[in-house]
Amino acid sequence: GVGSAKPAVDVSSWLWPEEEVQINRVEILQQPRLGQVMDIEERCFPPCERLGPHLMQEQARLRTSGLLLAEFGATVSGYLLFSRFGASGLVTKLAVAAPFRRRGIASALLRRGIQELEKPTRKSYLHDIQLHVDPARPEARALYEAHGFTKQALLPAYYGDARDALLMRRIVQPTGAVKVMGGSSGSI
């Protein structure tokens, strides 16, 4: 099945000394962090996928959302934006600045985002975490697969510029254990 396939990209070299990069959850995004996050967003995403400073700040403040920053000293090297709707979590954005890629920062952000989403709430536990990824980004897909996400569906013309997206999903058990649910056994 898809869930048991080895990622096409070797992620074992994506290491970064944990003590050098801090992953911080922020609710108020101000300068200079805001400018650094917007620079990363502009360089990593086409215009149709950018949130812009106002929406990014609003998302960080929401009770059902969170913004994680990977910081190397005073420099924001990457970010992850997530949200929770009832029993489902969503990884909305994950981006790392080019000079900091292939050092484990995206993996560290994703791990922390999963931890934040899996925290129990009074009303329900998390059933799954979903995300969308461009099928033309094999390294991003390999990262998500290495963290228990599986391909669920191809979404034609999902993005504003008519590119397709893959819907990926990670099933979460009530105990916090992950159960990998396979999609199709063939390619999408």
PDB file of C-alpha atoms in Angstrom:
ATOM      1  CA  GLY A   1       0.000   0.000   0.000  1.00  0.00           C
ATOM      2  CA  VAL A   2       0.932   3.645  -0.259  1.00  0.00           C
ATOM      3  CA  GLY A   3       1.433   4.049   3.506  1.00  0.00           C
ATOM      4  CA  SER A   4       4.189   1.429   3.584  1.00  0.00           C
ATOM      5  CA  ALA A   5       6.103   2.686   0.549  1.00  0.00           C
ATOM      6  CA  LYS A   6       9.533   4.169   1.192  1.00  0.00           C
ATOM      7  CA  PRO A   7       9.637   7.910   0.395  1.00  0.00           C
ATOM      8  CA  ALA A   8      11.204   8.699  -2.981  1.00  0.00           C
ATOM      9  CA  VAL A   9      13.512  11.218  -1.288  1.00  0.00           C
ATOM     10  CA  ASP A  10      16.025  10.252   1.404  1.00  0.00           C
ATOM     11  CA  VAL A  11      14.993  12.310   4.460  1.00  0.00           C
ATOM     12  CA  SER A  12      17.654  10.831   6.753  1.00  0.00           C
ATOM     13  CA  SER A  13      20.054  13.654   5.870  1.00  0.00           C
ATOM     14  CA  TRP A  14      17.580  16.356   6.955  1.00  0.00           C
ATOM     15  CA  LEU A  15      19.180  16.860  10.356  1.00  0.00           C
ATOM     16  CA  TRP A  16      19.702  20.038  12.330  1.00  0.00           C
ATOM     17  CA  PRO A  17      21.039  20.301  15.857  1.00  0.00           C
ATOM     18  CA  GLU A  18      17.912  20.735  17.985  1.00  0.00           C
ATOM     19  CA  GLU A  19      19.511  23.283  20.318  1.00  0.00           C
ATOM     20  CA  GLU A  20      20.284  25.709  17.490  1.00  0.00           C
ATOM     21  CA  VAL A  21      16.727  26.122  16.184  1.00  0.00           C
ATOM     22  CA  GLN A  22      13.886  27.094  18.486  1.00  0.00           C
ATOM     23  CA  ILE A  23      10.291  26.248  17.552  1.00  0.00           C
ATOM     24  CA  ASN A  24       8.017  28.849  19.144  1.00  0.00           C
ATOM     25  CA  ARG A  25       4.249  29.206  19.062  1.00  0.00           C
ATOM     26  CA  VAL A  26       3.289  32.849  18.608  1.00  0.00           C
ATOM     27  CA  GLU A  27      -0.108  34.504  18.920  1.00  0.00           C
ATOM     28  CA  ILE A  28       0.978  38.038  18.123  1.00  0.00           C
ATOM     29  CA  LEU A  29       3.047  38.384  14.968  1.00  0.00           C
ATOM     30  CA  GLN A  30       4.823  41.743  14.864  1.00  0.00           C
ATOM     31  CA  GLN A  31       7.906  43.192  13.174  1.00  0.00           C
ATOM     32  CA  PRO A  32      10.576  42.073  12.563  1.00  0.00           C
ATOM     33  CA  ARG A  33       9.112  38.546  12.658  1.00  0.00           C
ATOM     34  CA  LEU A  34       6.139  39.552  10.482  1.00  0.00           C
ATOM     35  CA  GLY A  35       8.414  40.865   7.725  1.00  0.00           C
ATOM     36  CA  GLN A  36      10.545  37.719   7.825  1.00  0.00           C
ATOM     37  CA  VAL A  37       7.477  35.443   7.612  1.00  0.00           C
ATOM     38  CA  MET A  38       6.087  37.478   4.699  1.00  0.00           C
ATOM     39  CA  ASP A  39       9.438  37.240   2.905  1.00  0.00           C
ATOM     40  CA  ILE A  40       9.419  33.438   3.299  1.00  0.00           C
ATOM     41  CA  GLU A  41       5.804  33.268   2.109  1.00  0.00           C
ATOM     42  CA  GLU A  42       6.555  35.402  -0.960  1.00  0.00           C
ATOM     43  CA  ARG A  43       9.548  33.261  -1.920  1.00  0.00           C
ATOM     44  CA  CYS A  44       7.856  29.900  -1.267  1.00  0.00           C
ATOM     45  CA  PHE A  45       4.302  30.323  -2.561  1.00  0.00           C
ATOM     46  CA  PRO A  46       2.764  31.657  -5.772  1.00  0.00           C
ATOM     47  CA  PRO A  47       0.499  34.719  -5.343  1.00  0.00           C
ATOM     48  CA  CYS A  48      -2.697  32.639  -5.301  1.00  0.00           C
ATOM     49  CA  GLU A  49      -1.491  30.794  -2.169  1.00  0.00           C
ATOM     50  CA  ARG A  50      -0.204  33.737  -0.133  1.00  0.00           C
ATOM     51  CA  LEU A  51      -2.127  34.905   2.910  1.00  0.00           C
ATOM     52  CA  GLY A  52      -0.504  38.308   3.309  1.00  0.00           C
ATOM     53  CA  PRO A  53       0.297  40.050   6.588  1.00  0.00           C
ATOM     54  CA  HIS A  54      -3.244  40.828   7.772  1.00  0.00           C
ATOM     55  CA  LEU A  55      -4.646  37.321   7.324  1.00  0.00           C
ATOM     56  CA  MET A  56      -1.463  35.716   8.703  1.00  0.00           C
ATOM     57  CA  GLN A  57      -1.766  37.856  11.854  1.00  0.00           C
ATOM     58  CA  GLU A  58      -5.467  37.045  12.217  1.00  0.00           C
ATOM     59  CA  GLN A  59      -4.856  33.307  11.844  1.00  0.00           C
ATOM     60  CA  ALA A  60      -2.141  33.404  14.515  1.00  0.00           C
ATOM     61  CA  ARG A  61      -4.588  35.004  16.976  1.00  0.00           C
ATOM     62  CA  LEU A  62      -7.479  32.580  16.501  1.00  0.00           C
ATOM     63  CA  ARG A  63      -8.198  30.173  19.343  1.00  0.00           C
ATOM     64  CA  THR A  64      -8.622  27.307  16.855  1.00  0.00           C
ATOM     65  CA  SER A  65      -5.406  28.066  14.947  1.00  0.00           C
ATOM     66  CA  GLY A  66      -1.722  28.303  15.653  1.00  0.00           C
ATOM     67  CA  LEU A  67       1.440  29.700  14.145  1.00  0.00           C
ATOM     68  CA  LEU A  68       4.786  28.071  14.831  1.00  0.00           C
ATOM     69  CA  LEU A  69       8.033  29.835  13.979  1.00  0.00           C
ATOM     70  CA  ALA A  70      11.391  28.151  13.576  1.00  0.00           C
ATOM     71  CA  GLU A  71      13.931  30.683  14.763  1.00  0.00           C
ATOM     72  CA  PHE A  72      17.675  30.557  14.440  1.00  0.00           C
ATOM     73  CA  GLY A  73      18.797  33.356  16.726  1.00  0.00           C
ATOM     74  CA  ALA A  74      16.817  36.431  15.651  1.00  0.00           C
ATOM     75  CA  THR A  75      16.089  34.995  12.195  1.00  0.00           C
ATOM     76  CA  VAL A  76      12.821  33.288  11.299  1.00  0.00           C
ATOM     77  CA  SER A  77      13.891  30.318   9.200  1.00  0.00           C
ATOM     78  CA  GLY A  78      10.456  28.770   8.663  1.00  0.00           C
ATOM     79  CA  TYR A  79       6.873  28.609   9.822  1.00  0.00           C
ATOM     80  CA  LEU A  80       3.883  26.303  10.111  1.00  0.00           C
ATOM     81  CA  LEU A  81       0.284  27.489  10.290  1.00  0.00           C
ATOM     82  CA  PHE A  82      -2.347  25.052  11.522  1.00  0.00           C
ATOM     83  CA  SER A  83      -5.986  24.995  12.575  1.00  0.00           C
ATOM     84  CA  ARG A  84      -8.450  22.687  14.244  1.00  0.00           C
ATOM     85  CA  PHE A  85     -12.108  22.252  13.396  1.00  0.00           C
ATOM     86  CA  GLY A  86     -13.845  19.893  15.807  1.00  0.00           C
ATOM     87  CA  ALA A  87     -12.120  16.532  15.529  1.00  0.00           C
ATOM     88  CA  SER A  88     -10.047  17.398  12.434  1.00  0.00           C
ATOM     89  CA  GLY A  89      -6.774  19.257  12.202  1.00  0.00           C
ATOM     90  CA  LEU A  90      -5.396  21.034   9.167  1.00  0.00           C
ATOM     91  CA  VAL A  91      -1.824  21.963   8.329  1.00  0.00           C
ATOM     92  CA  THR A  92      -2.491  25.132   6.340  1.00  0.00           C
ATOM     93  CA  LYS A  93       1.041  26.276   5.521  1.00  0.00           C
ATOM     94  CA  LEU A  94       4.547  24.936   5.979  1.00  0.00           C
ATOM     95  CA  ALA A  95       7.482  26.870   4.550  1.00  0.00           C
ATOM     96  CA  VAL A  96      11.224  27.105   5.167  1.00  0.00           C
ATOM     97  CA  ALA A  97      13.507  29.827   3.799  1.00  0.00           C
ATOM     98  CA  ALA A  98      15.862  28.528   1.103  1.00  0.00           C
ATOM     99  CA  PRO A  99      19.145  28.953   3.069  1.00  0.00           C
ATOM    100  CA  PHE A 100      17.725  26.776   5.877  1.00  0.00           C
ATOM    101  CA  ARG A 101      16.303  23.901   3.826  1.00  0.00           C
ATOM    102  CA  ARG A 102      17.405  20.270   4.122  1.00  0.00           C
ATOM    103  CA  ARG A 103      18.399  20.765   7.761  1.00  0.00           C
ATOM    104  CA  GLY A 104      15.380  19.223   9.482  1.00  0.00           C
ATOM    105  CA  ILE A 105      13.527  22.466  10.142  1.00  0.00           C
ATOM    106  CA  ALA A 106      10.400  21.481   8.202  1.00  0.00           C
ATOM    107  CA  SER A 107      10.374  18.143  10.021  1.00  0.00           C
ATOM    108  CA  ALA A 108      10.758  19.870  13.404  1.00  0.00           C
ATOM    109  CA  LEU A 109       7.934  22.286  12.577  1.00  0.00           C
ATOM    110  CA  LEU A 110       5.679  19.460  11.399  1.00  0.00           C
ATOM    111  CA  ARG A 111       6.377  17.351  14.512  1.00  0.00           C
ATOM    112  CA  ARG A 112       5.548  20.281  16.770  1.00  0.00           C
ATOM    113  CA  GLY A 113       2.438  21.126  14.727  1.00  0.00           C
ATOM    114  CA  ILE A 114       1.207  17.553  15.070  1.00  0.00           C
ATOM    115  CA  GLN A 115       1.837  17.723  18.834  1.00  0.00           C
ATOM    116  CA  GLU A 116      -0.103  20.984  19.100  1.00  0.00           C
ATOM    117  CA  LEU A 117      -3.020  19.598  17.099  1.00  0.00           C
ATOM    118  CA  GLU A 118      -3.114  16.347  19.078  1.00  0.00           C
ATOM    119  CA  LYS A 119      -3.451  18.114  22.430  1.00  0.00           C
ATOM    120  CA  PRO A 120      -6.784  17.013  23.915  1.00  0.00           C
ATOM    121  CA  THR A 121      -9.651  19.457  24.165  1.00  0.00           C
ATOM    122  CA  ARG A 122     -12.670  19.374  26.432  1.00  0.00           C
ATOM    123  CA  LYS A 123     -15.054  18.634  23.591  1.00  0.00           C
ATOM    124  CA  SER A 124     -13.358  15.977  21.490  1.00  0.00           C
ATOM    125  CA  TYR A 125     -10.165  14.232  20.523  1.00  0.00           C
ATOM    126  CA  LEU A 126      -8.524  14.620  17.166  1.00  0.00           C
ATOM    127  CA  HIS A 127      -9.500  12.006  14.558  1.00  0.00           C
ATOM    128  CA  ASP A 128      -7.229  13.110  11.761  1.00  0.00           C
ATOM    129  CA  ILE A 129      -4.896  15.778  10.428  1.00  0.00           C
ATOM    130  CA  GLN A 130      -5.177  16.784   6.794  1.00  0.00           C
ATOM    131  CA  LEU A 131      -3.133  18.881   4.405  1.00  0.00           C
ATOM    132  CA  HIS A 132      -2.919  19.723   0.735  1.00  0.00           C
ATOM    133  CA  VAL A 133       0.283  19.495  -1.266  1.00  0.00           C
ATOM    134  CA  ASP A 134       1.202  20.166  -4.864  1.00  0.00           C
ATOM    135  CA  PRO A 135       1.925  16.780  -6.536  1.00  0.00           C
ATOM    136  CA  ALA A 136       4.871  18.443  -8.301  1.00  0.00           C
ATOM    137  CA  ARG A 137       6.683  18.803  -4.936  1.00  0.00           C
ATOM    138  CA  PRO A 138       8.086  15.303  -4.266  1.00  0.00           C
ATOM    139  CA  GLU A 139      10.272  16.414  -1.345  1.00  0.00           C
ATOM    140  CA  ALA A 140       7.257  17.896   0.449  1.00  0.00           C
ATOM    141  CA  ARG A 141       5.270  14.705  -0.181  1.00  0.00           C
ATOM    142  CA  ALA A 142       8.155  12.590   1.154  1.00  0.00           C
ATOM    143  CA  LEU A 143       8.327  14.730   4.295  1.00  0.00           C
ATOM    144  CA  TYR A 144       4.600  14.297   4.946  1.00  0.00           C
ATOM    145  CA  GLU A 145       4.733  10.564   4.247  1.00  0.00           C
ATOM    146  CA  ALA A 146       7.650  10.223   6.691  1.00  0.00           C
ATOM    147  CA  HIS A 147       5.349  11.733   9.343  1.00  0.00           C
ATOM    148  CA  GLY A 148       2.479   9.317   8.762  1.00  0.00           C
ATOM    149  CA  PHE A 149       0.436  11.164   6.139  1.00  0.00           C
ATOM    150  CA  THR A 150      -0.977   9.142   3.264  1.00  0.00           C
ATOM    151  CA  LYS A 151      -2.385  10.183  -0.100  1.00  0.00           C
ATOM    152  CA  GLN A 152      -6.169  10.239  -0.047  1.00  0.00           C
ATOM    153  CA  ALA A 153      -7.298  11.991  -3.219  1.00  0.00           C
ATOM    154  CA  LEU A 154      -6.188  14.058  -6.171  1.00  0.00           C
ATOM    155  CA  LEU A 155      -8.018  17.400  -6.222  1.00  0.00           C
ATOM    156  CA  PRO A 156      -8.002  18.732  -9.808  1.00  0.00           C
ATOM    157  CA  ALA A 157      -7.448  22.490 -10.259  1.00  0.00           C
ATOM    158  CA  TYR A 158      -7.447  22.979  -6.469  1.00  0.00           C
ATOM    159  CA  TYR A 159      -5.153  26.002  -6.369  1.00  0.00           C
ATOM    160  CA  GLY A 160      -6.123  29.417  -7.747  1.00  0.00           C
ATOM    161  CA  ASP A 161      -3.779  29.007 -10.705  1.00  0.00           C
ATOM    162  CA  ALA A 162      -5.488  25.702 -11.656  1.00  0.00           C
ATOM    163  CA  ARG A 163      -2.723  23.413 -10.327  1.00  0.00           C
ATOM    164  CA  ASP A 164      -3.838  20.125  -8.802  1.00  0.00           C
ATOM    165  CA  ALA A 165      -3.376  19.223  -5.140  1.00  0.00           C
ATOM    166  CA  LEU A 166      -3.062  15.976  -3.266  1.00  0.00           C
ATOM    167  CA  LEU A 167      -5.156  15.634  -0.138  1.00  0.00           C
ATOM    168  CA  MET A 168      -3.051  13.846   2.476  1.00  0.00           C
ATOM    169  CA  ARG A 169      -4.299  12.565   5.810  1.00  0.00           C
ATOM    170  CA  ARG A 170      -2.879  11.248   9.055  1.00  0.00           C
ATOM    171  CA  ILE A 171      -5.246   9.231  11.249  1.00  0.00           C
ATOM    172  CA  VAL A 172      -4.883   9.822  14.981  1.00  0.00           C
ATOM    173  CA  GLN A 173      -6.024   7.273  17.539  1.00  0.00           C
ATOM    174  CA  PRO A 174      -7.627   8.434  20.827  1.00  0.00           C
ATOM    175  CA  THR A 175      -4.465   7.423  22.686  1.00  0.00           C
ATOM    176  CA  GLY A 176      -2.374   9.644  20.422  1.00  0.00           C
ATOM    177  CA  ALA A 177      -0.994   6.646  18.520  1.00  0.00           C
ATOM    178  CA  VAL A 178      -1.003   7.016  14.756  1.00  0.00           C
ATOM    179  CA  LYS A 179      -2.672   4.506  12.488  1.00  0.00           C
ATOM    180  CA  VAL A 180      -1.628   4.809   8.866  1.00  0.00           C
ATOM    181  CA  MET A 181      -4.584   4.306   6.575  1.00  0.00           C
ATOM    182  CA  GLY A 182      -3.605   3.530   3.022  1.00  0.00           C
ATOM    183  CA  GLY A 183      -5.028   5.242   0.010  1.00  0.00           C
ATOM    184  CA  SER A 184      -4.957   3.462  -3.326  1.00  0.00           C
ATOM    185  CA  SER A 185      -2.184   0.970  -3.969  1.00  0.00           C
ATOM    186  CA  GLY A 186      -1.310   2.599  -7.264  1.00  0.00           C
ATOM    187  CA  SER A 187      -0.105   6.061  -8.084  1.00  0.00           C
ATOM    188  CA  ILE A 188      -2.473   8.986  -8.162  1.00  0.00           C
TER     189      ILE A 188
END
